[in-house]
Structure formats: structure tokens, C-alpha cells
Coordinates of C-alpha atoms and ligand atoms in Angstrom, one line a residue:
M168 CA -0.1 -0.3 0.0
K169 CA 1.3 3.3 -0.9
H170 CA 1.7 6.0 1.8
L171 CA 1.4 9.7 1.5
S172 CA 5.1 10.4 1.7
D173 CA 5.4 7.9 -1.6
Y174 CA 4.0 11.0 -3.7
N175 CA 5.6 14.0 -5.2
F176 CA 2.8 16.6 -5.7
F177 CA 4.9 18.4 -8.3
D178 CA 5.7 15.5 -10.3
P179 CA 4.0 16.0 -13.7
E180 CA 2.3 12.6 -13.8
L181 CA 0.5 12.8 -10.4
L182 CA -0.5 16.2 -11.6
I183 CA -2.2 14.7 -14.4
C184 CA -4.0 12.5 -12.4
P185 CA -3.9 13.5 -8.7
Y186 CA -7.0 11.8 -7.1
E187 CA -5.4 8.8 -5.4
F188 CA -3.1 11.2 -3.6
Y189 CA -6.1 13.3 -2.8
K190 CA -7.8 10.5 -1.3
L191 CA -4.6 9.5 1.1
A192 CA -4.3 13.4 2.0
Q193 CA -8.1 13.9 2.7
E194 CA -7.9 10.8 5.2
Q195 CA -4.4 11.6 6.8
A196 CA -3.6 15.2 6.5
P197 CA -6.2 17.2 4.8
I198 CA -3.4 20.2 5.4
M199 CA 0.0 19.0 4.7
E200 CA 3.6 20.4 4.2
L201 CA 5.1 20.6 0.8
P202 CA 8.7 21.3 0.2
S203 CA 8.7 25.1 -0.4
P204 CA 10.3 26.6 -3.7
R205 CA 11.3 29.4 -1.4
S206 CA 13.7 29.0 1.6
D207 CA 11.9 32.1 3.8
A208 CA 8.3 30.7 3.5
K209 CA 7.0 27.2 4.4
L210 CA 4.2 25.9 1.8
F211 CA 1.2 24.0 2.8
L212 CA -1.4 21.8 0.5
V213 CA -4.9 21.7 1.4
T214 CA -7.6 19.3 0.1
S215 CA -10.8 18.9 2.4
Y216 CA -13.7 20.8 1.0
D217 CA -14.1 22.3 4.3
L218 CA -10.7 23.5 5.0
V219 CA -10.5 25.1 1.6
S220 CA -14.1 26.7 2.2
E221 CA -12.7 28.1 5.9
I222 CA -9.6 29.4 4.0
L223 CA -11.6 31.4 1.1
K224 CA -14.1 32.9 3.5
D225 CA -11.0 34.2 5.7
T226 CA -9.4 37.1 3.8
K227 CA -8.1 38.6 6.9
V228 CA -5.8 35.7 7.8
F229 CA -5.5 34.3 4.2
S230 CA -4.3 37.0 1.9
S231 CA -4.8 36.9 -2.0
N232 CA -2.1 39.4 -2.5
F233 CA 0.4 37.0 -3.9
S234 CA 1.4 39.2 -6.7
T235 CA 4.8 39.5 -5.5
L236 CA 5.2 35.9 -5.5
L237 CA 4.4 35.7 -9.2
A238 CA 6.3 39.0 -10.1
G239 CA 8.2 38.8 -13.1
K240 CA 12.0 39.3 -12.9
E241 CA 11.6 43.4 -13.7
E242 CA 12.9 44.7 -10.6
Q243 CA 16.5 43.3 -11.2
D244 CA 16.7 43.9 -14.6
D245 CA 17.1 47.4 -16.4
E246 CA 16.0 46.4 -19.9
L247 CA 12.7 45.0 -18.7
Q248 CA 12.3 47.9 -16.5
K249 CA 12.8 50.4 -19.4
I250 CA 10.2 48.3 -21.7
Y251 CA 7.5 48.4 -18.7
A252 CA 8.2 51.9 -18.3
Q253 CA 6.7 52.7 -21.6
G254 CA 3.5 51.3 -20.5
W255 CA 1.1 51.8 -17.4
P256 CA 2.2 50.8 -13.8
Q257 CA 0.7 47.2 -13.1
I258 CA -1.5 47.1 -10.3
N259 CA -3.7 44.7 -8.1
T260 CA -7.3 45.1 -8.7
L261 CA -9.3 42.0 -8.3
L262 CA -7.8 38.5 -8.1
T263 CA -4.4 39.7 -6.0
A264 CA -6.2 42.5 -4.3
D265 CA -7.4 42.2 -0.3
P266 CA -10.1 44.3 1.3
P267 CA -11.0 47.3 1.8
E268 CA -9.4 47.9 -2.1
H269 CA -10.7 44.9 -3.7
E270 CA -14.3 45.9 -2.5
R271 CA -14.1 49.3 -4.7
F272 CA -12.9 47.5 -7.7
R273 CA -15.3 44.7 -7.5
A274 CA -18.3 46.9 -6.9
L275 CA -17.4 48.8 -10.0
V276 CA -16.5 45.8 -12.1
N277 CA -19.7 44.2 -10.9
K278 CA -21.6 47.1 -12.5
A279 CA -20.2 46.4 -15.8
F280 CA -20.3 42.5 -15.6
S281 CA -24.3 42.4 -14.9
S282 CA -26.8 39.8 -15.5
S283 CA -28.2 41.8 -18.3
R284 CA -24.8 42.3 -20.0
V285 CA -24.2 38.5 -20.1
N286 CA -27.7 37.9 -21.2
K287 CA -27.2 40.2 -24.2
M288 CA -24.3 37.9 -25.1
H289 CA -26.5 35.0 -25.7
D290 CA -27.2 35.4 -29.5
L291 CA -23.4 36.3 -30.2
I292 CA -22.3 32.8 -28.2
E293 CA -25.1 31.1 -30.0
Q294 CA -23.8 32.3 -33.6
I295 CA -20.1 31.9 -32.5
V296 CA -20.9 28.3 -31.6
D297 CA -22.8 27.3 -34.6
E298 CA -20.0 28.8 -37.0
L299 CA -17.2 26.7 -35.2
I300 CA -19.4 23.6 -35.8
D301 CA -20.1 24.5 -39.4
D302 CA -16.0 25.0 -39.7
F303 CA -15.6 21.0 -38.9
I304 CA -19.1 19.1 -39.2
A305 CA -18.6 18.2 -42.8
Q306 CA -15.4 16.1 -41.7
S307 CA -17.1 14.0 -39.0
K308 CA -14.4 14.7 -36.8
C309 CA -12.2 17.0 -35.4
E310 CA -9.5 18.2 -32.6
F311 CA -11.9 19.6 -30.3
V312 CA -9.3 21.8 -28.3
S313 CA -7.9 23.9 -31.2
E314 CA -11.1 23.8 -33.2
F315 CA -13.7 24.5 -30.6
A316 CA -12.7 25.0 -27.2
V317 CA -10.0 27.7 -27.8
P318 CA -11.6 29.9 -30.2
L319 CA -15.1 30.2 -28.3
P320 CA -14.3 32.1 -25.7
V321 CA -11.6 33.9 -27.2
K322 CA -14.2 35.1 -29.9
V323 CA -16.5 36.3 -27.3
I324 CA -14.1 37.9 -24.9
A325 CA -12.7 39.9 -28.2
Q326 CA -15.9 41.2 -29.3
Q327 CA -17.1 42.2 -25.9
L328 CA -13.8 44.2 -25.5
G329 CA -13.9 45.8 -29.0
V330 CA -11.2 43.7 -30.9
P331 CA -11.9 43.3 -34.6
Q332 CA -11.6 39.7 -35.9
A333 CA -8.2 40.7 -38.0
D334 CA -6.6 41.4 -34.5
L335 CA -7.6 37.9 -32.8
P336 CA -4.1 36.4 -33.2
K337 CA -2.7 39.3 -31.3
F338 CA -5.4 38.9 -28.7
K339 CA -4.3 35.4 -28.1
Q340 CA -0.7 36.1 -28.2
W341 CA -1.1 38.8 -25.4
S342 CA -3.5 36.0 -23.2
D343 CA -0.7 33.7 -23.6
A344 CA 2.1 36.3 -22.8
F345 CA 0.4 37.0 -19.4
I346 CA -0.1 33.0 -18.2
A347 CA 3.5 32.6 -19.6
R348 CA 4.7 35.1 -17.0
L349 CA 2.7 33.5 -14.4
G350 CA 4.4 30.0 -14.9
Q351 CA 7.5 31.6 -13.9
L352 CA 9.8 29.5 -16.2
L353 CA 10.6 32.0 -18.7
S354 CA 14.2 32.8 -20.1
R355 CA 15.3 36.1 -20.0
E356 CA 14.6 36.4 -23.8
Q357 CA 11.3 35.1 -23.4
E358 CA 10.7 37.7 -20.6
I359 CA 11.9 40.2 -22.7
E360 CA 9.3 39.1 -25.6
C361 CA 6.5 38.8 -22.6
A362 CA 7.3 42.3 -21.3
K363 CA 6.7 43.6 -25.0
D364 CA 3.6 42.0 -25.4
V365 CA 2.5 43.5 -22.0
V366 CA 3.1 47.1 -23.2
A367 CA 1.8 46.4 -26.6
F368 CA -1.3 45.0 -25.1
Q369 CA -1.6 48.3 -22.9
H370 CA -1.4 50.8 -25.8
Y371 CA -3.7 48.6 -27.8
F372 CA -6.5 49.1 -25.0
H373 CA -5.7 52.4 -24.2
D374 CA -6.5 53.6 -27.7
V375 CA -9.7 51.2 -27.4
I376 CA -10.8 52.7 -23.6
E377 CA -10.2 56.3 -25.2
S378 CA -12.3 55.5 -28.3
R379 CA -15.2 54.3 -26.1
K380 CA -15.2 57.5 -23.9
K381 CA -15.8 59.2 -26.9
Q382 CA -18.2 56.9 -28.8
P383 CA -19.7 54.7 -26.3
Q384 CA -21.0 51.2 -27.5
D385 CA -23.1 48.1 -26.6
D386 CA -20.3 46.1 -25.1
L387 CA -18.5 45.2 -21.8
I388 CA -15.8 47.5 -22.5
T389 CA -17.8 50.5 -22.6
D390 CA -19.8 49.3 -19.3
L391 CA -16.5 49.1 -17.5
V392 CA -15.3 52.5 -18.8
Q393 CA -18.6 54.0 -17.7
A394 CA -19.0 51.9 -14.6
K395 CA -19.6 54.1 -11.2
V396 CA -20.9 53.5 -7.8
A397 CA -22.2 56.2 -5.3
G398 CA -19.1 57.8 -3.6
E399 CA -16.5 56.3 -6.1
R400 CA -14.7 57.7 -8.7
E401 CA -14.5 55.9 -12.0
L402 CA -11.9 53.5 -13.0
D403 CA -8.6 55.3 -14.3
T404 CA -6.5 53.9 -17.3
A405 CA -4.1 51.9 -15.2
E406 CA -6.9 50.2 -13.4
L407 CA -9.2 49.6 -16.5
L408 CA -6.0 48.0 -17.8
S409 CA -5.6 45.7 -15.0
I410 CA -8.9 44.6 -15.1
I411 CA -8.9 43.8 -18.8
Q412 CA -6.0 42.0 -18.5
Q413 CA -7.6 39.8 -15.9
I414 CA -10.6 39.4 -17.7
L415 CA -8.5 38.3 -20.8
V416 CA -6.5 35.6 -18.8
A417 CA -9.2 34.3 -16.6
G418 CA -11.4 34.2 -19.1
N419 CA -9.9 32.5 -21.9
E420 CA -8.2 29.6 -20.7
T421 CA -10.5 28.2 -17.9
V422 CA -13.4 28.1 -20.3
T423 CA -11.2 26.4 -23.1
S424 CA -10.3 23.7 -20.3
A425 CA -14.0 23.2 -19.0
L426 CA -15.4 23.0 -22.6
A427 CA -12.8 20.2 -23.7
A428 CA -13.0 18.4 -20.3
G429 CA -16.7 18.3 -20.4
M430 CA -16.4 16.9 -24.0
L431 CA -13.9 14.2 -23.2
L432 CA -16.4 13.1 -20.1
L433 CA -19.4 12.7 -22.5
T434 CA -17.1 10.5 -24.7
K435 CA -16.0 8.0 -21.8
N436 CA -19.8 8.1 -20.3
Q437 CA -21.7 7.8 -23.5
Q438 CA -24.5 6.3 -21.9
Q439 CA -25.5 9.4 -20.3
I440 CA -25.8 11.5 -23.6
P441 CA -29.2 10.0 -24.4
L442 CA -30.6 11.3 -20.9
L443 CA -29.3 14.8 -22.1
Q444 CA -30.9 14.5 -25.2
A445 CA -34.1 13.5 -23.6
D446 CA -34.5 16.0 -21.1
P447 CA -32.6 19.4 -21.8
C448 CA -33.2 20.5 -18.5
L449 CA -30.2 18.4 -17.5
L450 CA -27.8 20.5 -19.4
E451 CA -27.7 22.8 -16.5
N452 CA -26.7 19.9 -14.2
L453 CA -24.3 18.5 -16.7
V454 CA -22.4 22.0 -16.8
E455 CA -22.0 21.8 -12.9
E456 CA -21.1 18.2 -13.0
V457 CA -18.1 19.0 -15.5
L458 CA -16.6 21.9 -13.4
R459 CA -17.0 19.6 -10.4
M460 CA -15.3 16.7 -11.9
E461 CA -12.6 18.4 -13.9
S462 CA -12.3 21.8 -11.8
P463 CA -10.5 24.0 -14.7
T464 CA -8.8 26.4 -12.0
A465 CA -7.3 23.4 -10.1
G466 CA -5.5 25.3 -7.3
M467 CA -5.2 28.8 -6.3
W468 CA -2.7 30.4 -3.8
R469 CA -3.1 32.5 -0.6
V470 CA -0.4 34.1 1.6
V471 CA -0.8 33.7 5.6
T472 CA -0.7 37.3 7.1
Q473 CA -0.7 36.4 11.2
D474 CA 0.5 33.5 13.0
T475 CA -2.5 30.8 13.0
K476 CA -3.4 27.2 13.6
L477 CA -5.5 25.0 11.4
Q478 CA -6.3 21.7 12.5
D479 CA -3.4 21.4 14.9
I480 CA -0.8 22.5 12.1
D481 CA 0.9 26.0 12.9
L482 CA 0.9 28.3 10.1
K483 CA 3.5 31.3 10.5
A484 CA 2.9 34.5 8.9
G485 CA 4.4 34.8 5.8
S486 CA 3.6 31.1 4.7
L487 CA 2.2 29.9 1.5
V488 CA -1.1 27.9 1.1
M489 CA -2.3 26.4 -2.0
V490 CA -6.0 25.2 -1.7
R491 CA -7.2 22.7 -4.1
F492 CA -10.7 23.2 -5.7
D493 CA -9.8 20.2 -7.6
A494 CA -9.4 18.0 -4.6
A495 CA -12.3 19.5 -2.5
N496 CA -14.7 19.0 -5.5
R497 CA -14.3 15.1 -4.9
D498 CA -14.2 15.3 -1.3
P499 CA -16.3 12.0 -0.1
I500 CA -17.7 14.1 3.0
K501 CA -19.3 16.3 0.5
F502 CA -19.6 14.3 -2.8
Q503 CA -20.8 10.6 -2.5
Q504 CA -18.8 8.6 -4.9
G505 CA -17.0 11.8 -6.2
Q506 CA -15.0 9.9 -8.9
R507 CA -18.3 9.2 -10.8
F508 CA -19.4 11.7 -13.4
D509 CA -23.5 11.5 -13.1
V510 CA -25.1 14.2 -14.9
G511 CA -28.1 13.8 -12.5
R512 CA -26.0 14.5 -9.3
Q513 CA -28.2 16.3 -6.8
N514 CA -25.6 18.3 -5.3
A515 CA -23.3 18.9 -8.4
S516 CA -23.6 22.5 -7.9
N517 CA -21.7 22.8 -4.7
H518 CA -18.7 22.5 -6.2
L519 CA -16.0 25.2 -5.6
S520 CA -14.7 25.6 -8.9
F521 CA -15.3 29.3 -9.1
G522 CA -14.1 29.8 -5.6
Q523 CA -16.2 31.0 -2.8
G524 CA -16.7 34.4 -0.8
I525 CA -15.3 38.0 -1.9
H526 CA -13.0 36.3 -4.7
F527 CA -16.0 34.5 -6.2
C528 CA -15.4 34.1 -10.1
L529 CA -16.6 37.5 -11.9
G530 CA -17.3 35.5 -14.7
A531 CA -19.1 32.5 -13.4
M532 CA -22.4 33.7 -15.4
L533 CA -20.7 34.1 -18.7
A534 CA -18.5 30.8 -18.2
R535 CA -21.9 28.9 -17.4
K536 CA -23.5 30.3 -20.5
E537 CA -20.7 29.6 -22.7
M538 CA -20.6 25.8 -21.7
H539 CA -24.3 25.6 -21.6
I540 CA -24.8 26.9 -25.2
A541 CA -22.0 24.9 -26.4
Y542 CA -23.0 21.5 -25.1
Q543 CA -26.7 22.1 -26.4
L544 CA -25.8 22.9 -29.9
L545 CA -22.9 20.1 -29.8
L546 CA -25.5 17.5 -28.7
L547 CA -27.8 18.5 -31.0
R548 CA -25.8 18.7 -34.3
L549 CA -23.3 15.8 -33.6
K550 CA -24.4 12.3 -33.1
N551 CA -22.7 9.5 -32.0
I552 CA -19.7 11.4 -30.4
R553 CA -16.9 9.1 -29.7
L554 CA -13.3 9.5 -28.7
A555 CA -11.0 8.8 -32.1
Q556 CA -7.9 7.0 -32.2
Q557 CA -5.5 10.0 -31.5
G558 CA -7.2 10.4 -27.9
Y559 CA -6.3 13.1 -25.8
Q560 CA -3.3 14.7 -23.8
Y561 CA -3.4 16.5 -20.5
L562 CA -0.7 19.0 -19.9
P563 CA 0.9 18.9 -16.4
N564 CA 0.2 22.3 -14.7
V565 CA 0.1 23.2 -10.9
L566 CA -2.7 25.7 -11.3
M567 CA -4.7 25.0 -14.3
R568 CA -6.2 21.7 -15.7
T569 CA -5.6 21.9 -19.2
L570 CA -6.0 19.3 -22.4
K571 CA -3.3 19.8 -24.9
Y572 CA -5.5 17.9 -27.5
L573 CA -8.7 15.8 -28.1
Y574 CA -9.8 14.2 -30.9
I575 CA -13.2 13.0 -31.5
E576 CA -15.4 11.6 -34.2
F577 CA -19.0 11.7 -34.8
D578 CA -21.9 11.2 -37.4
K579 CA -23.6 14.2 -38.9
Ligands
HEM278 C1 -15.1 27.6 -16.1 C2 -14.4 28.9 -16.4 C3 -13.7 29.5 -15.4 C4 -13.5 29.1 -13.9 C5 -13.3 27.6 -13.4 C6 -13.2 30.4 -13.1 C7 -12.6 30.0 -11.7 C8 -12.4 31.2 -11.0 C9 -11.7 30.7 -9.4 C10 -11.6 29.7 -8.8 C11 -11.5 32.0 -9.0 C12 -11.4 32.6 -7.5 C13 -10.1 32.8 -7.2 C14 -9.6 33.0 -6.0 O1 -10.4 32.7 -5.2 O2 -8.4 33.3 -5.6 C15 -12.1 33.1 -10.2 C16 -11.8 34.7 -10.2 C17 -12.3 35.5 -11.1 N1 -12.6 34.9 -12.4 FE1 -13.0 33.3 -13.2 N2 -13.0 31.3 -13.8 C18 -13.9 30.8 -14.9 C19 -14.2 31.8 -16.3 C20 -14.0 33.1 -16.0 C21 -14.2 34.0 -16.9 C22 -15.0 33.8 -18.4 C23 -13.9 35.5 -16.7 C24 -14.0 36.9 -17.3 C25 -14.6 37.0 -18.3 C26 -13.4 35.2 -15.4 C27 -13.0 36.1 -14.6 C28 -12.4 36.3 -13.3 C29 -11.9 37.0 -12.3 C30 -11.7 38.8 -12.8 C31 -11.8 36.7 -11.0 C32 -11.1 37.5 -10.1 C33 -12.5 38.0 -9.0 C34 -11.9 38.7 -7.6 O3 -10.8 38.3 -7.4 O4 -13.0 39.3 -7.3 N3 -13.5 34.0 -15.0 N4 -12.3 32.5 -11.3

């Protein structure tokens, strides 16, 4: 029998299939110390539903300001500094901000990301989904990640942020540059290329912001520029750029991951497809069950602000904590037979895939809508969906659950 100490959490193979490890961790050490990448801070991994939830809700002891942890190497590098000096300062607005600053940004952005704004995107999403299916349906097969799951969220967000079709490759390049910086594994040349991309992104959106100020349109970026709440000033350019950057990063990869993971689950559980076709009301639950099973954002950081104790474990101020959404979402205490994919699961929506508390995902409503419309039209137009011989492959990643490719076949 394997022991917890036999596992290395950072082993790429474990990251691809961590569930056996999580089961043991939940039984024996739902909060456990891992080897830390930093000599000055201990690192803890949290896998139980209740502890993850407790940490997310306690923003005083568990801070989201982990931006210094993820910051690039610009502080020690003159050339990088020179490049960044040509843009706007990068500030903490949502994901990496704590109260009270977080409150102001979130209130303003909530105004823009309203349910009426998301509902207005319905027809656009339907149209993009149909066009993407049109592009591959005649071949009775496709590589689902690149032909569907990547372009859908990119096109939706691009349209809402006022990026014309011709600029889509640039848009994707910037999004990848932000994610590459978060990954911390760049060579100096790559750091420099990313810095140029960040500054190019800022200038591009500065121009879009200015044009929306002069000529408002019916889109998200206009809503952001105009957002106002009582007693608060409007968002300035650096703040707007930081928020747009987060929408870009948080809104593309995650939805891609969710769409692809759901398709893979359907091909592996084909007996559940007729249930969905017979009762379209089940589609809503399908979306929740996919989010629970695959948790596109698999984990997230918190920094301990004051000495504290969790389940008899001492956590010193400055320690790093990684909460695992993908573990919590299969915790047997919360989800019976959590390893089983079940489109009829009663409490599927209790998952923590969008987080909890003040940082609860800003784009949850949009992500759910994109997934719902996508599965509805895919199941309507593609019959007998199955995994193709080339199969699928996951990419090991500490924070994200990512499918590199997924080949499917179907009848028209
Ligand atoms: C299936 C898709 C998605 C998943 C699984 C997901 C997951 C999450 C999670 C777990 C958090 C909380 C992080 C924390 O507590 O530190 C979060 C926050 C956030 N998400 Fe999402 N997300 C998704 C889609 C989107 C989309 C489509 C957008 C925007 C268009 C978006 C924008 C954001 C932003 C801006 C935050 C920070 C909110 C804050 O700190 O107040 N996300 N997301």
C-alpha cells in the first residue's frame, strides 16, 4: 500500500491524475506541508472541502496578495524596466487584491459584468458556436481543443472588449504572454518578449478605452469605462488595463479547459448522452458536474498574514497556502462517489470551481452560459460522439487543468 510520503505533488504525472493522492491526503493530512520553492516561506497544501472553504472565506488571515510571489524579474533587470516604463503601472485590482481595495474594484466591475450584459451575449455565443461547428462538421471529426474550445471564449471576450476579428491572433498572443509570466519558467529572452507583449497590449487597449469614452458602444468595455458607484471615482486607465488583463487571462484558458474536459467526459460516459438529449433541463446540471469533476482552475494561492493554526498545524505569517479546488470537489464528505461522473448528481452545483466569498469568479455567469450553449448545440448537431484513435493528452500544470488535444469523431 502506498503512503502519503511516497507521492511528490509536483511530479507531472501526479498533476495529470492526482485523485489517488488526494484521497489519502484527505484521510490522513487534509492540510500538509510540501517542499517550498522559497527558503523564507513554508508551503502548505489543502485538500479537504471544509478547509478550502474556511480559508477562502477568511480574507483577513489568508491574503490574496500573492502578486509579489508571481512577479516577474523586472525589478533587477534594467532592460525589462525600460520596456515596462513605456506602459502603465501594473496594479492589483481583483484577483490579487485584499479588502478594502478589493471591494471598490469589485463593486465597479460588477456594475459592468451585470446579468443583463451577460444575457445580451446569448445570441453572439450561439452564433459563434454554430459557426465553429459549421467549420468541422462535414469531416465527421475534429481536434476539439483547437477547433472549438480555444476559439469560442477568445471570440466572445474579444468581441466584448472591442477587438476586431483581424486582431484575434494578437489578442491570443497577449493572453498567452500573461499566462507565461505567471508560470515563472521563462528564459530572459522570453521575459523580454513577454514584456513587449504586455506593453503592446496596454497601448492597444488604451486606444480602445479612449475611443469608447468618445463613442460609447453596447459592449462590456464601454460598461467598464462608464462604471460608477455612489461615492466612488470611475476606474482610471491603469486600473482599467489591469481589469481587462484579468478578464483576458481568467476568461480564456478556464473556459477552454471546461469545454474540452466536458467533451472528454461525455465521450467516456456515452450512456449519459441520451439522458441529456431526452431532457434538455439536465444540461444545466451537466455544466455543474463537468465543473465539479474537472475543476479548470485546479488550485489557487493564499498568503498567511498572521500566525494561526488549522487543524493542529501551525501556520506562520508569510507561509504560502495552496487551496486545491480539484480535491475539494471530490471530497467524499461532500460528494458521494465523487470520482463518478453523473449528469443527474443532486448536489453537483455545490462545487468550489468558481471559488467562494469575495473573490467568487466574476465570469461564472458567462462561463456557465458559454458551456450551456456549447453542449446544447454540440449534442443537437453531432450524433454518436466518440473518442478518435489519436485520443487526448493532458498538460501537467500546478494551477490549471489543461487538455493539450482531444480528437473526437461523430456522425452528422
Ligand atoms: C469555467 C470557467 C472559469 C473558472 C473555472 C473560473 C475560476 C475562478 C476561480 C476559482 C476564481 C477565484 C480565485 C480565488 O479565489 O483566488 C475566479 C476569479 C475570477 N474570475 Fe474566473 N473562472 C472561469 C471563468 C471566468 C471568466 C469567463 C472570466 C471573465 C470573463 C473570469 C474572470 C475572473 C476574475 C476577474 C476573477 C477575480 C475575481 C475577484 O478576485 O474578485 N473567470 N475564477
